[in-house]
Coordinates of N, CA and C and ligand atoms in Angstrom, one line a residue:
M1 N -20.5 -11.4 -2.4 CA -19.1 -11.3 -2.0 C -18.9 -10.9 -0.5
L2 N -19.7 -9.8 -0.1 CA -19.5 -9.3 1.2 C -19.9 -10.3 2.3
V3 N -20.9 -11.1 2.0 CA -21.4 -12.0 3.0 C -20.4 -13.1 3.3
D4 N -19.8 -13.6 2.2 CA -18.9 -14.8 2.3 C -17.4 -14.5 2.4
Y5 N -17.1 -13.2 2.6 CA -15.7 -12.8 2.6 C -15.0 -13.5 3.7
P6 N -13.8 -14.1 3.5 CA -13.1 -14.7 4.6 C -12.6 -13.6 5.6
P7 N -12.3 -14.0 6.8 CA -11.8 -13.1 7.8 C -10.4 -12.7 7.3
I8 N -10.0 -11.4 7.3 CA -8.7 -11.0 6.9 C -8.0 -10.2 8.1
H9 N -6.7 -10.3 8.1 CA -5.9 -9.7 9.1 C -5.0 -8.7 8.4
I10 N -5.0 -7.4 8.8 CA -4.3 -6.4 8.1 C -3.1 -6.0 9.1
N11 N -1.9 -5.9 8.5 CA -0.8 -5.4 9.3 C -0.1 -4.3 8.5
F12 N -0.1 -3.1 9.1 CA 0.6 -1.9 8.5 C 2.1 -2.1 8.6
L13 N 2.7 -2.4 7.5 CA 4.2 -2.6 7.4 C 4.9 -1.2 7.4
G14 N 4.2 -0.2 6.8 CA 4.8 1.1 6.7 C 3.7 2.1 6.5
T15 N 3.9 3.3 7.0 CA 2.9 4.3 6.8 C 3.5 5.7 6.5
G16 N 4.7 5.7 6.0 CA 5.4 7.0 5.7 C 5.4 7.3 4.2
T17 N 5.6 8.6 3.9 CA 5.7 9.0 2.5 C 7.1 8.5 1.9
S18 N 7.3 9.0 0.7 CA 8.5 8.4 0.0 C 9.8 8.5 0.7
S19 N 10.0 9.5 1.5 CA 11.3 9.7 2.1 C 11.4 8.9 3.5
G20 N 10.2 8.4 3.9 CA 10.2 7.8 5.2 C 10.3 8.9 6.3
V21 N 9.9 8.5 7.5 CA 10.0 9.4 8.7 C 10.7 8.7 9.8
P22 N 11.9 9.1 10.4 CA 12.5 10.4 10.1 C 13.1 10.4 8.6
M23 N 13.2 11.7 8.1 CA 13.8 11.9 6.8 C 15.3 12.1 7.1
I24 N 16.1 11.6 6.2 CA 17.5 11.7 6.3 C 17.9 13.2 6.5
G25 N 18.7 13.5 7.5 CA 19.2 14.9 7.6 C 18.3 15.9 8.3
C26 N 17.0 15.4 8.7 CA 16.0 16.4 9.2 C 16.0 16.4 10.7
N27 N 16.0 17.6 11.3 CA 16.0 17.7 12.8 C 14.7 18.3 13.3
C28 N 13.6 18.2 12.5 CA 12.3 18.7 12.9 C 11.8 17.9 14.1
N29 N 10.8 18.5 14.8 CA 10.2 17.8 16.0 C 9.6 16.4 15.7
V30 N 9.2 16.2 14.5 CA 8.6 14.9 14.2 C 9.8 13.9 13.9
C31 N 10.7 14.3 13.1 CA 11.9 13.4 12.8 C 12.7 13.1 14.1
T32 N 12.7 13.9 15.1 CA 13.4 13.6 16.3 C 12.5 13.2 17.4
S33 N 11.3 12.9 17.2 CA 10.3 12.5 18.2 C 10.7 11.1 18.8
T34 N 10.5 10.9 20.1 CA 10.8 9.6 20.7 C 9.6 8.7 20.7
D35 N 8.4 9.2 20.2 CA 7.2 8.3 20.0 C 7.4 7.4 18.9
P36 N 7.4 6.1 19.1 CA 7.6 5.1 18.0 C 6.6 5.3 16.9
K37 N 5.4 5.9 17.2 CA 4.4 6.1 16.1 C 4.8 7.2 15.2
D38 N 5.8 7.9 15.5 CA 6.4 8.9 14.6 C 7.5 8.4 13.7
N39 N 7.8 7.1 13.8 CA 8.8 6.4 12.9 C 8.0 5.7 11.8
R40 N 8.1 6.1 10.6 CA 7.3 5.5 9.5 C 8.2 5.0 8.4
L41 N 8.2 3.7 8.2 CA 8.8 3.1 6.9 C 7.8 3.5 5.8
R42 N 8.3 3.2 4.6 CA 7.5 3.5 3.4 C 6.2 2.6 3.3
S43 N 5.2 3.2 2.7 CA 3.8 2.7 2.9 C 3.5 1.3 2.2
S44 N 3.0 0.4 3.0 CA 2.7 -1.0 2.6 C 1.8 -1.6 3.6
V45 N 0.9 -2.5 3.2 CA 0.2 -3.4 4.2 C 0.3 -4.8 3.8
M46 N 0.2 -5.7 4.8 CA 0.2 -7.1 4.6 C -1.3 -7.5 4.8
V47 N -1.8 -8.3 3.9 CA -3.2 -8.8 4.1 C -3.1 -10.4 4.2
T48 N -3.7 -10.9 5.3 CA -3.6 -12.3 5.5 C -5.0 -12.9 5.6
S49 N -5.3 -13.9 4.8 CA -6.6 -14.6 4.9 C -6.3 -16.0 5.4
P50 N -7.3 -16.8 5.6 CA -7.0 -18.2 6.0 C -6.2 -19.0 5.0
E51 N -6.3 -18.6 3.7 CA -5.5 -19.3 2.7 C -4.2 -18.6 2.2
K52 N -4.2 -17.3 2.2 CA -3.1 -16.6 1.5 C -2.6 -15.4 2.3
K53 N -1.3 -15.1 2.1 CA -0.7 -13.9 2.6 C -0.1 -13.1 1.5
L54 N -0.5 -11.8 1.4 CA 0.0 -11.0 0.4 C 0.5 -9.6 0.9
V55 N 1.3 -8.9 0.2 CA 1.6 -7.5 0.6 C 1.2 -6.7 -0.6
I56 N 0.8 -5.4 -0.2 CA 0.5 -4.4 -1.2 C 1.8 -3.6 -1.3
D57 N 2.5 -3.7 -2.4 CA 3.7 -3.0 -2.8 C 4.9 -3.6 -2.0
T58 N 6.1 -3.4 -2.7 CA 7.4 -3.8 -2.1 C 8.2 -2.5 -2.0
T59 N 8.2 -1.9 -0.8 CA 8.9 -0.6 -0.6 C 10.4 -0.8 -0.5
P60 N 11.1 0.3 -0.5 CA 12.6 0.2 -0.2 C 12.9 -0.5 1.1
D61 N 11.9 -0.5 2.0 CA 12.0 -1.1 3.3 C 11.5 -2.5 3.4
F62 N 11.2 -3.1 2.3 CA 10.5 -4.4 2.2 C 11.3 -5.5 3.1
R63 N 12.6 -5.5 2.9 CA 13.3 -6.6 3.6 C 13.1 -6.4 5.1
Y64 N 13.3 -5.2 5.6 CA 13.2 -5.0 7.0 C 11.7 -5.2 7.5
Q65 N 10.8 -4.8 6.6 CA 9.4 -5.0 7.0 C 9.1 -6.5 7.2
M66 N 9.7 -7.4 6.3 CA 9.5 -8.8 6.4 C 10.2 -9.3 7.7
L67 N 11.4 -8.8 8.0 CA 12.1 -9.3 9.2 C 11.4 -8.9 10.5
R68 N 10.9 -7.6 10.5 CA 10.4 -7.2 11.8 C 9.0 -7.7 12.1
T69 N 8.3 -8.3 11.0 CA 7.0 -8.9 11.3 C 7.2 -10.4 11.3
G70 N 8.5 -10.9 11.2 CA 8.7 -12.3 11.3 C 8.1 -13.1 10.2
T71 N 8.0 -12.5 9.0 CA 7.2 -13.2 7.9 C 8.1 -14.2 7.2
G72 N 7.8 -15.5 7.3 CA 8.6 -16.5 6.7 C 8.0 -17.0 5.4
H73 N 6.8 -16.6 5.1 CA 6.1 -17.1 3.9 C 5.2 -16.0 3.3
L74 N 5.3 -15.9 2.0 CA 4.5 -14.8 1.3 C 4.0 -15.4 0.0
D75 N 2.7 -15.3 -0.3 CA 2.2 -15.9 -1.5 C 2.2 -14.9 -2.7
A76 N 2.0 -13.6 -2.4 CA 1.9 -12.7 -3.6 C 2.2 -11.3 -3.2
V77 N 2.5 -10.5 -4.2 CA 2.6 -9.0 -4.1 C 1.7 -8.4 -5.1
V78 N 0.9 -7.4 -4.6 CA 0.0 -6.7 -5.4 C 0.5 -5.2 -5.5
F79 N 0.7 -4.7 -6.7 CA 1.3 -3.4 -6.8 C 0.2 -2.3 -7.1
T80 N 0.4 -1.1 -6.5 CA -0.5 0.0 -6.7 C -0.1 0.8 -7.9
H81 N 1.2 1.1 -8.0 CA 1.8 2.0 -9.1 C 3.3 1.9 -9.1
P82 N 3.9 2.4 -10.2 CA 5.3 2.2 -10.4 C 6.3 3.1 -9.6
H83 N 5.8 4.0 -8.8 CA 6.8 4.9 -8.1 C 7.7 4.1 -7.2
K84 N 9.0 4.6 -7.2 CA 10.1 3.9 -6.5 C 9.8 3.5 -5.1
D85 N 9.1 4.3 -4.4 CA 8.8 4.0 -2.9 C 7.8 2.8 -2.8
H86 N 7.3 2.4 -4.0 CA 6.3 1.2 -3.9 C 6.8 0.0 -4.6
I87 N 7.9 0.1 -5.4 CA 8.4 -1.1 -6.0 C 9.9 -1.5 -5.7
A88 N 10.6 -0.5 -5.1 CA 12.1 -0.7 -5.0 C 12.5 -2.0 -4.3
G89 N 11.7 -2.5 -3.4 CA 12.2 -3.7 -2.6 C 11.9 -5.0 -3.3
M90 N 11.4 -5.0 -4.5 CA 11.0 -6.3 -5.1 C 12.1 -7.3 -5.2
D91 N 13.3 -6.9 -5.3 CA 14.5 -7.9 -5.4 C 14.5 -8.8 -4.2
D92 N 14.1 -8.3 -3.1 CA 14.2 -9.1 -1.9 C 13.1 -10.2 -1.7
I93 N 12.3 -10.4 -2.7 CA 11.4 -11.6 -2.7 C 12.2 -12.9 -2.9
R94 N 13.5 -12.7 -3.3 CA 14.4 -13.9 -3.5 C 14.4 -14.8 -2.3
A95 N 14.4 -14.3 -1.1 CA 14.4 -15.1 0.1 C 13.2 -16.1 0.1
F96 N 12.0 -15.5 -0.3 CA 10.8 -16.4 -0.3 C 11.0 -17.5 -1.4
N97 N 11.6 -17.1 -2.6 CA 11.8 -18.1 -3.6 C 12.7 -19.3 -3.0
F98 N 13.7 -18.9 -2.3 CA 14.6 -19.8 -1.8 C 13.9 -20.9 -0.9
F99 N 13.1 -20.4 0.0 CA 12.4 -21.3 0.9 C 11.2 -22.0 0.3
S100 N 10.5 -21.4 -0.6 CA 9.3 -22.0 -1.1 C 9.6 -22.8 -2.4
Q101 N 10.8 -22.5 -3.0 CA 11.1 -23.2 -4.3 C 10.1 -22.9 -5.4
K102 N 9.5 -21.7 -5.3 CA 8.4 -21.3 -6.2 C 8.7 -19.9 -6.7
P103 N 8.2 -19.5 -7.9 CA 8.3 -18.1 -8.2 C 7.3 -17.3 -7.4
M104 N 7.5 -16.0 -7.1 CA 6.6 -15.2 -6.4 C 5.5 -14.7 -7.4
E105 N 4.3 -14.7 -7.0 CA 3.2 -14.2 -7.8 C 3.1 -12.7 -7.7
L106 N 3.3 -12.0 -8.8 CA 3.2 -10.5 -8.7 C 2.0 -10.1 -9.5
Y107 N 1.2 -9.1 -9.0 CA 0.1 -8.6 -9.7 C 0.3 -7.1 -10.0
A108 N 0.3 -6.7 -11.3 CA 0.6 -5.3 -11.6 C -0.2 -4.9 -12.9
N109 N -0.5 -3.6 -12.9 CA -1.1 -3.1 -14.1 C 0.0 -2.8 -15.2
Y110 N -0.4 -2.3 -16.3 CA 0.6 -2.2 -17.4 C 1.7 -1.2 -17.1
L111 N 1.3 -0.1 -16.3 CA 2.3 0.9 -16.0 C 3.3 0.4 -15.1
T112 N 2.9 -0.4 -14.0 CA 3.8 -0.9 -13.1 C 4.7 -2.0 -13.7
E113 N 4.0 -2.8 -14.6 CA 4.8 -3.9 -15.3 C 5.9 -3.3 -16.1
E114 N 5.6 -2.2 -16.8 CA 6.7 -1.5 -17.6 C 7.9 -1.2 -16.7
A115 N 7.6 -0.6 -15.5 CA 8.6 -0.2 -14.6 C 9.4 -1.4 -14.0
L116 N 8.7 -2.4 -13.7 CA 9.3 -3.6 -13.1 C 10.3 -4.2 -14.2
R117 N 9.8 -4.3 -15.4 CA 10.6 -4.8 -16.5 C 11.9 -4.0 -16.7
R118 N 11.8 -2.7 -16.5 CA 12.9 -1.8 -16.7 C 13.9 -1.9 -15.5
D119 N 13.3 -1.7 -14.3 CA 14.2 -1.6 -13.1 C 14.7 -2.9 -12.7
F120 N 14.0 -4.0 -13.0 CA 14.5 -5.3 -12.6 C 14.7 -6.2 -13.8
Y121 N 15.3 -5.6 -14.8 CA 15.5 -6.3 -16.2 C 16.1 -7.7 -16.0
Y122 N 17.0 -7.8 -15.1 CA 17.7 -9.1 -14.9 C 16.8 -10.2 -14.5
A123 N 15.6 -9.9 -13.9 CA 14.6 -10.9 -13.5 C 13.8 -11.4 -14.7
F124 N 13.9 -10.6 -15.8 CA 13.1 -11.0 -16.9 C 13.9 -11.5 -18.1
A125 N 15.2 -11.6 -17.9 CA 16.1 -12.1 -18.9 C 15.8 -13.5 -19.4
D126 N 16.1 -13.8 -20.6 CA 15.9 -15.2 -21.1 C 16.9 -16.2 -20.4
H127 N 18.1 -15.7 -20.3 CA 19.1 -16.6 -19.6 C 19.5 -15.9 -18.3
K128 N 18.8 -16.3 -17.2 CA 19.0 -15.6 -15.9 C 20.2 -16.0 -15.2
Y129 N 20.8 -15.0 -14.6 CA 21.9 -15.2 -13.6 C 21.4 -15.9 -12.4
P130 N 22.1 -17.0 -11.9 CA 21.5 -17.7 -10.8 C 21.3 -16.8 -9.6
G131 N 20.1 -17.0 -8.9 CA 19.9 -16.3 -7.7 C 19.1 -15.0 -7.9
V132 N 18.7 -14.7 -9.2 CA 17.9 -13.5 -9.3 C 16.4 -13.8 -8.9
P133 N 15.6 -12.8 -8.7 CA 14.2 -13.1 -8.3 C 13.5 -13.9 -9.3
E134 N 12.8 -14.9 -8.8 CA 11.9 -15.8 -9.6 C 10.5 -15.3 -9.5
I135 N 9.9 -14.7 -10.6 CA 8.6 -14.1 -10.4 C 7.7 -14.6 -11.5
N136 N 6.4 -14.6 -11.2 CA 5.4 -14.9 -12.2 C 4.5 -13.6 -12.2
L137 N 4.5 -12.9 -13.3 CA 3.9 -11.6 -13.4 C 2.4 -11.8 -13.9
N138 N 1.5 -11.4 -13.1 CA 0.0 -11.5 -13.5 C -0.4 -10.0 -13.9
S139 N -1.0 -9.9 -15.1 CA -1.4 -8.5 -15.5 C -2.8 -8.3 -14.9
I140 N -3.0 -7.1 -14.3 CA -4.3 -6.8 -13.8 C -4.7 -5.4 -14.4
D141 N -6.0 -5.1 -14.4 CA -6.5 -3.8 -14.8 C -7.5 -3.4 -13.8
D142 N -8.7 -2.8 -14.2 CA -9.7 -2.4 -13.3 C -10.7 -3.5 -13.0
K143 N -10.4 -4.7 -13.5 CA -11.4 -5.8 -13.3 C -11.0 -6.6 -12.1
P144 N -12.0 -7.1 -11.3 CA -11.7 -7.9 -10.1 C -10.9 -9.2 -10.5
F145 N -10.1 -9.6 -9.5 CA -9.3 -10.8 -9.7 C -9.3 -11.5 -8.3
T146 N -8.7 -12.7 -8.3 CA -8.8 -13.6 -7.1 C -7.4 -14.1 -6.8
I147 N -7.1 -14.0 -5.5 CA -5.9 -14.7 -5.0 C -6.4 -15.6 -3.9
G148 N -6.3 -16.9 -4.1 CA -6.8 -17.9 -3.1 C -8.3 -17.6 -2.8
D149 N -8.5 -17.4 -1.5 CA -9.9 -17.2 -1.1 C -10.3 -15.7 -1.1
M150 N -9.5 -14.8 -1.6 CA -9.8 -13.4 -1.6 C -10.1 -12.9 -3.0
D151 N -11.4 -12.4 -3.1 CA -11.7 -11.6 -4.3 C -11.3 -10.2 -4.1
I152 N -10.6 -9.7 -5.1 CA -10.0 -8.3 -4.9 C -10.5 -7.4 -6.0
V153 N -11.0 -6.3 -5.6 CA -11.6 -5.3 -6.6 C -10.6 -4.2 -6.7
P154 N -10.0 -4.0 -7.9 CA -9.1 -2.8 -8.1 C -10.0 -1.6 -8.2
I155 N -9.5 -0.5 -7.7 CA -10.2 0.8 -7.8 C -9.2 1.8 -8.3
E156 N -9.5 2.3 -9.5 CA -8.5 3.2 -10.1 C -8.7 4.6 -9.5
V157 N -7.6 5.2 -9.0 CA -7.6 6.5 -8.4 C -6.6 7.4 -9.1
W158 N -6.6 8.7 -8.9 CA -5.7 9.5 -9.6 C -4.6 10.1 -8.7
H159 N -3.3 10.0 -9.2 CA -2.2 10.5 -8.5 C -1.7 11.6 -9.4
M160 N -2.3 12.8 -9.4 CA -2.1 13.8 -10.4 C -2.6 13.2 -11.7
K161 N -1.7 12.9 -12.6 CA -2.2 12.3 -13.9 C -2.0 10.8 -14.0
M162 N -1.4 10.2 -13.0 CA -1.1 8.8 -13.1 C -2.2 8.0 -12.5
P163 N -2.8 7.0 -13.2 CA -3.8 6.1 -12.6 C -3.0 5.1 -11.6
V164 N -3.5 5.1 -10.4 CA -3.0 4.2 -9.3 C -4.1 3.3 -8.9
L165 N -3.7 2.0 -8.6 CA -4.8 1.1 -8.2 C -4.9 1.1 -6.6
G166 N -6.1 1.3 -6.2 CA -6.5 1.0 -4.8 C -7.1 -0.4 -4.9
F167 N -7.3 -1.1 -3.7 CA -7.8 -2.4 -3.7 C -8.9 -2.6 -2.6
R168 N -10.0 -3.2 -3.0 CA -11.0 -3.5 -2.0 C -11.1 -5.0 -1.7
F169 N -11.0 -5.4 -0.4 CA -11.1 -6.8 0.0 C -12.3 -6.9 0.9
G170 N -13.5 -7.1 0.3 CA -14.7 -7.2 1.1 C -15.0 -5.9 1.7
K171 N -14.9 -5.8 3.1 CA -15.3 -4.6 3.8 C -14.1 -3.6 4.0
F172 N -12.9 -4.0 3.5 CA -11.7 -3.3 3.7 C -11.2 -2.7 2.3
T173 N -10.9 -1.4 2.3 CA -10.4 -0.8 1.1 C -9.1 -0.1 1.4
Y174 N -8.1 -0.3 0.6 CA -6.7 0.4 0.7 C -6.5 1.3 -0.5
I175 N -6.3 2.5 -0.2 CA -5.9 3.5 -1.3 C -4.7 4.3 -0.8
T176 N -3.7 4.3 -1.7 CA -2.5 5.1 -1.4 C -2.2 6.0 -2.6
D177 N -1.5 7.1 -2.4 CA -1.0 7.9 -3.5 C -2.1 8.4 -4.4
A178 N -3.1 9.0 -3.9 CA -4.2 9.6 -4.7 C -4.4 11.0 -4.3
N179 N -4.9 11.8 -5.2 CA -5.4 13.1 -4.9 C -6.8 13.4 -5.5
R180 N -7.4 12.3 -6.1 CA -8.7 12.5 -6.7 C -9.3 11.1 -7.1
L181 N -10.6 11.0 -6.9 CA -11.3 9.8 -7.3 C -12.5 10.2 -8.2
D182 N -12.6 9.4 -9.3 CA -13.8 9.7 -10.1 C -15.0 9.1 -9.4
E183 N -16.2 9.5 -9.9 CA -17.5 9.0 -9.4 C -17.5 7.5 -9.3
E184 N -17.1 6.9 -10.5 CA -17.2 5.4 -10.6 C -16.3 4.7 -9.5
S185 N -15.2 5.3 -9.2 CA -14.3 4.7 -8.2 C -14.9 4.9 -6.8
K186 N -15.5 6.1 -6.6 CA -16.1 6.4 -5.3 C -17.2 5.3 -5.0
E187 N -17.9 5.0 -6.1 CA -19.0 4.0 -6.0 C -18.4 2.6 -5.5
K188 N -17.2 2.3 -6.0 CA -16.6 1.0 -5.6 C -16.1 1.0 -4.1
V189 N -15.8 2.2 -3.6 CA -15.4 2.3 -2.2 C -16.6 2.3 -1.2
R190 N -17.7 2.9 -1.7 CA -18.9 3.0 -0.8 C -19.3 1.7 -0.2
G191 N -19.7 1.7 1.0 CA -20.1 0.4 1.7 C -19.0 -0.3 2.4
S192 N -17.7 0.2 2.2 CA -16.6 -0.3 3.0 C -16.8 0.0 4.5
E193 N -16.4 -0.9 5.4 CA -16.4 -0.6 6.8 C -15.1 0.1 7.3
V194 N -14.0 -0.3 6.6 CA -12.8 0.3 7.0 C -12.0 0.8 5.7
V195 N -11.6 2.0 5.7 CA -10.8 2.5 4.5 C -9.5 3.0 5.0
V196 N -8.5 2.8 4.2 CA -7.2 3.4 4.4 C -7.0 4.3 3.2
I197 N -6.6 5.6 3.5 CA -6.4 6.6 2.5 C -5.1 7.4 2.8
N198 N -4.4 7.8 1.7 CA -3.3 8.6 2.0 C -3.6 10.0 2.4
A199 N -2.9 10.6 3.4 CA -3.0 12.0 3.8 C -1.6 12.5 4.1
L200 N -1.0 13.2 3.2 CA 0.4 13.6 3.2 C 0.8 14.6 4.3
R201 N 0.0 15.7 4.4 CA 0.4 16.8 5.3 C -0.9 17.7 5.3
K202 N -0.7 18.8 6.0 CA -1.9 19.7 6.1 C -2.0 20.6 4.9
E203 N -0.8 21.0 4.3 CA -0.8 21.9 3.2 C -1.2 21.1 1.9
K204 N -1.7 21.9 0.9 CA -2.1 21.3 -0.3 C -0.9 20.7 -1.0
H205 N -1.2 19.6 -1.8 CA -0.1 19.0 -2.6 C -0.7 18.6 -4.0
I206 N 0.2 18.6 -5.0 CA -0.4 18.3 -6.3 C -0.8 16.9 -6.6
S207 N -0.2 15.9 -5.9 CA -0.6 14.5 -6.2 C -1.0 13.7 -5.0
H208 N -1.2 14.3 -3.9 CA -1.6 13.6 -2.7 C -2.8 14.4 -2.0
F209 N -3.7 13.6 -1.4 CA -4.7 14.3 -0.5 C -3.9 14.9 0.6
N210 N -4.4 16.1 1.0 CA -3.9 16.6 2.3 C -4.9 16.1 3.4
L211 N -4.6 16.5 4.6 CA -5.4 16.0 5.8 C -6.9 16.3 5.6
Q212 N -7.2 17.5 5.3 CA -8.6 17.9 5.2 C -9.3 17.2 4.0
E213 N -8.6 17.1 2.9 CA -9.2 16.4 1.7 C -9.5 15.0 2.1
A214 N -8.6 14.3 2.8 CA -8.8 12.9 3.2 C -10.0 12.8 4.1
V215 N -10.1 13.7 5.1 CA -11.2 13.7 6.0 C -12.5 13.9 5.2
D216 N -12.5 14.9 4.3 CA -13.7 15.2 3.5 C -14.2 14.0 2.7
L217 N -13.2 13.2 2.1 CA -13.6 12.1 1.3 C -14.2 11.0 2.2
V218 N -13.6 10.7 3.4 CA -14.2 9.7 4.3 C -15.6 10.1 4.6
H219 N -15.9 11.4 4.9 CA -17.2 11.8 5.2 C -18.2 11.7 4.0
E220 N -17.7 12.1 2.9 CA -18.5 12.1 1.7 C -19.0 10.6 1.4
L221 N -18.0 9.7 1.6 CA -18.3 8.3 1.2 C -19.0 7.6 2.4
E222 N -19.2 8.3 3.5 CA -19.8 7.7 4.7 C -19.2 6.4 5.2
I223 N -17.9 6.5 5.3 CA -17.1 5.3 5.8 C -17.0 5.4 7.3
P224 N -17.5 4.4 8.1 CA -17.4 4.6 9.5 C -16.1 4.6 10.2
R225 N -15.1 3.9 9.5 CA -13.7 3.9 10.2 C -12.7 4.1 9.1
A226 N -11.7 5.0 9.4 CA -10.7 5.3 8.4 C -9.3 5.5 9.1
Y227 N -8.3 5.0 8.4 CA -6.9 5.2 8.8 C -6.1 5.9 7.7
F228 N -5.4 6.9 8.1 CA -4.6 7.6 7.1 C -3.2 7.1 7.0
T229 N -2.6 7.1 5.8 CA -1.3 6.6 5.6 C -0.5 7.5 4.7
H230 N 0.8 7.0 4.3 CA 1.6 7.8 3.4 C 1.9 9.2 4.0
I231 N 2.3 9.2 5.2 CA 2.3 10.4 6.0 C 3.8 11.0 6.0
S232 N 3.8 12.3 5.8 CA 5.1 13.1 5.8 C 5.4 13.6 7.2
H233 N 6.7 13.9 7.4 CA 7.0 14.6 8.7 C 6.4 15.9 8.8
Q234 N 5.9 16.5 7.6 CA 5.3 17.8 7.7 C 3.9 17.8 8.3
L235 N 3.3 16.5 8.4 CA 1.9 16.5 9.0 C 1.9 16.9 10.4
G236 N 3.0 16.6 11.2 CA 3.0 16.9 12.6 C 3.1 15.6 13.4
L237 N 3.2 15.8 14.7 CA 3.3 14.6 15.6 C 2.1 13.7 15.6
H238 N 2.3 12.4 15.6 CA 1.1 11.5 15.5 C 0.1 11.8 16.6
A239 N 0.6 11.9 17.9 CA -0.4 12.1 19.0 C -1.2 13.4 18.9
E240 N -0.5 14.4 18.4 CA -1.2 15.7 18.3 C -2.2 15.8 17.2
V241 N -1.8 15.2 16.0 CA -2.7 15.2 14.9 C -3.9 14.3 15.2
C242 N -3.7 13.1 15.8 CA -4.8 12.2 16.1 C -5.9 12.9 17.1
R243 N -5.4 13.7 18.0 CA -6.3 14.4 18.9 C -7.3 15.3 18.2
D244 N -6.9 15.8 17.1 CA -7.8 16.8 16.4 C -8.7 16.1 15.3
L245 N -8.5 14.8 15.1 CA -9.3 14.2 14.1 C -10.7 13.8 14.5
P246 N -11.6 13.9 13.5 CA -13.0 13.5 13.9 C -13.2 12.1 14.3
N247 N -14.3 11.7 15.0 CA -14.5 10.4 15.4 C -14.5 9.4 14.2
G248 N -13.8 8.3 14.5 CA -13.8 7.2 13.4 C -12.6 7.4 12.5
I249 N -11.8 8.4 12.7 CA -10.7 8.6 11.8 C -9.4 8.7 12.6
E250 N -8.4 7.9 12.3 CA -7.1 8.0 13.0 C -6.0 7.9 12.0
L251 N -4.8 8.4 12.4 CA -3.6 8.1 11.6 C -3.2 6.7 11.8
A252 N -2.8 6.0 10.8 CA -2.3 4.7 10.9 C -0.8 4.8 11.4
Y253 N -0.3 3.8 11.9 CA 1.2 3.8 12.3 C 1.7 2.4 12.1
D254 N 3.0 2.4 11.9 CA 3.7 1.1 11.6 C 3.4 0.1 12.8
G255 N 3.0 -1.1 12.4 CA 2.7 -2.1 13.4 C 1.3 -2.2 13.8
L256 N 0.4 -1.2 13.3 CA -1.0 -1.3 13.6 C -1.6 -2.5 12.9
T257 N -2.4 -3.3 13.6 CA -3.1 -4.4 13.0 C -4.6 -4.3 13.1
L258 N -5.3 -4.8 12.1 CA -6.8 -4.8 12.1 C -7.3 -6.2 11.8
D259 N -8.4 -6.6 12.4 CA -9.0 -7.8 12.0 C -10.4 -7.5 11.5
L260 N -10.7 -8.0 10.3 CA -12.1 -7.8 9.7 C -12.7 -9.1 9.3
Ligands
ZN1 ZN1 4.2 6.8 -2.6
ZN2 ZN1 11.5 16.2 9.6

């Protein structure tokens, strides 16, 4: 798989925690920063291969994320977990239905499927109101699956007590909303050249890695290049935090792109 993996282009659509940065009503130095790298929509990435374009999660900012990247075509959405900041924007796949005249392919585990069926019940009705999202729901678990030319390996990680799916695309691994990985999952990440991991803030948190825990995990797994995401205003200014990070580790920011 590693040898033949197609070239992929990664676009960070959002790198903020559930409230986004700035946070409504907050006047802290991060929320009022004039550095565009301190403005973070909710966390999501777009992965583009020669054959397919997919996003990981549809955040509450999904519509704007598609507009500001000029995305006119999307083949699939792969979901990590059912929390609202990762599924809320699903309704806006309607625009893609309209132009492609096809249902959107969604990939979700049982937990996320349950939430999608509850929160977007009208898209699952037997007799649908015209104009609701047209979707084709594909069930996934911890077994590898394929979208076009991309073999994707799900990696189960822990968000306190909730299993969340990370995803490995050849040399690239994306993990959000985790605070713990089992040995078996660490094994699936090892050998990646680039890893994205969530790092919420410096202080400890019950369901997210903090900055030091994320750094320690990158070092433990011996990953040469890492980008942190799902960042809170509490982490501090992008420029200042990046200055203190070890070699090979950076904070991601909205609009960052990578080619692998
Ligand atoms: Zn989240
Ligand atoms: Zn703030």
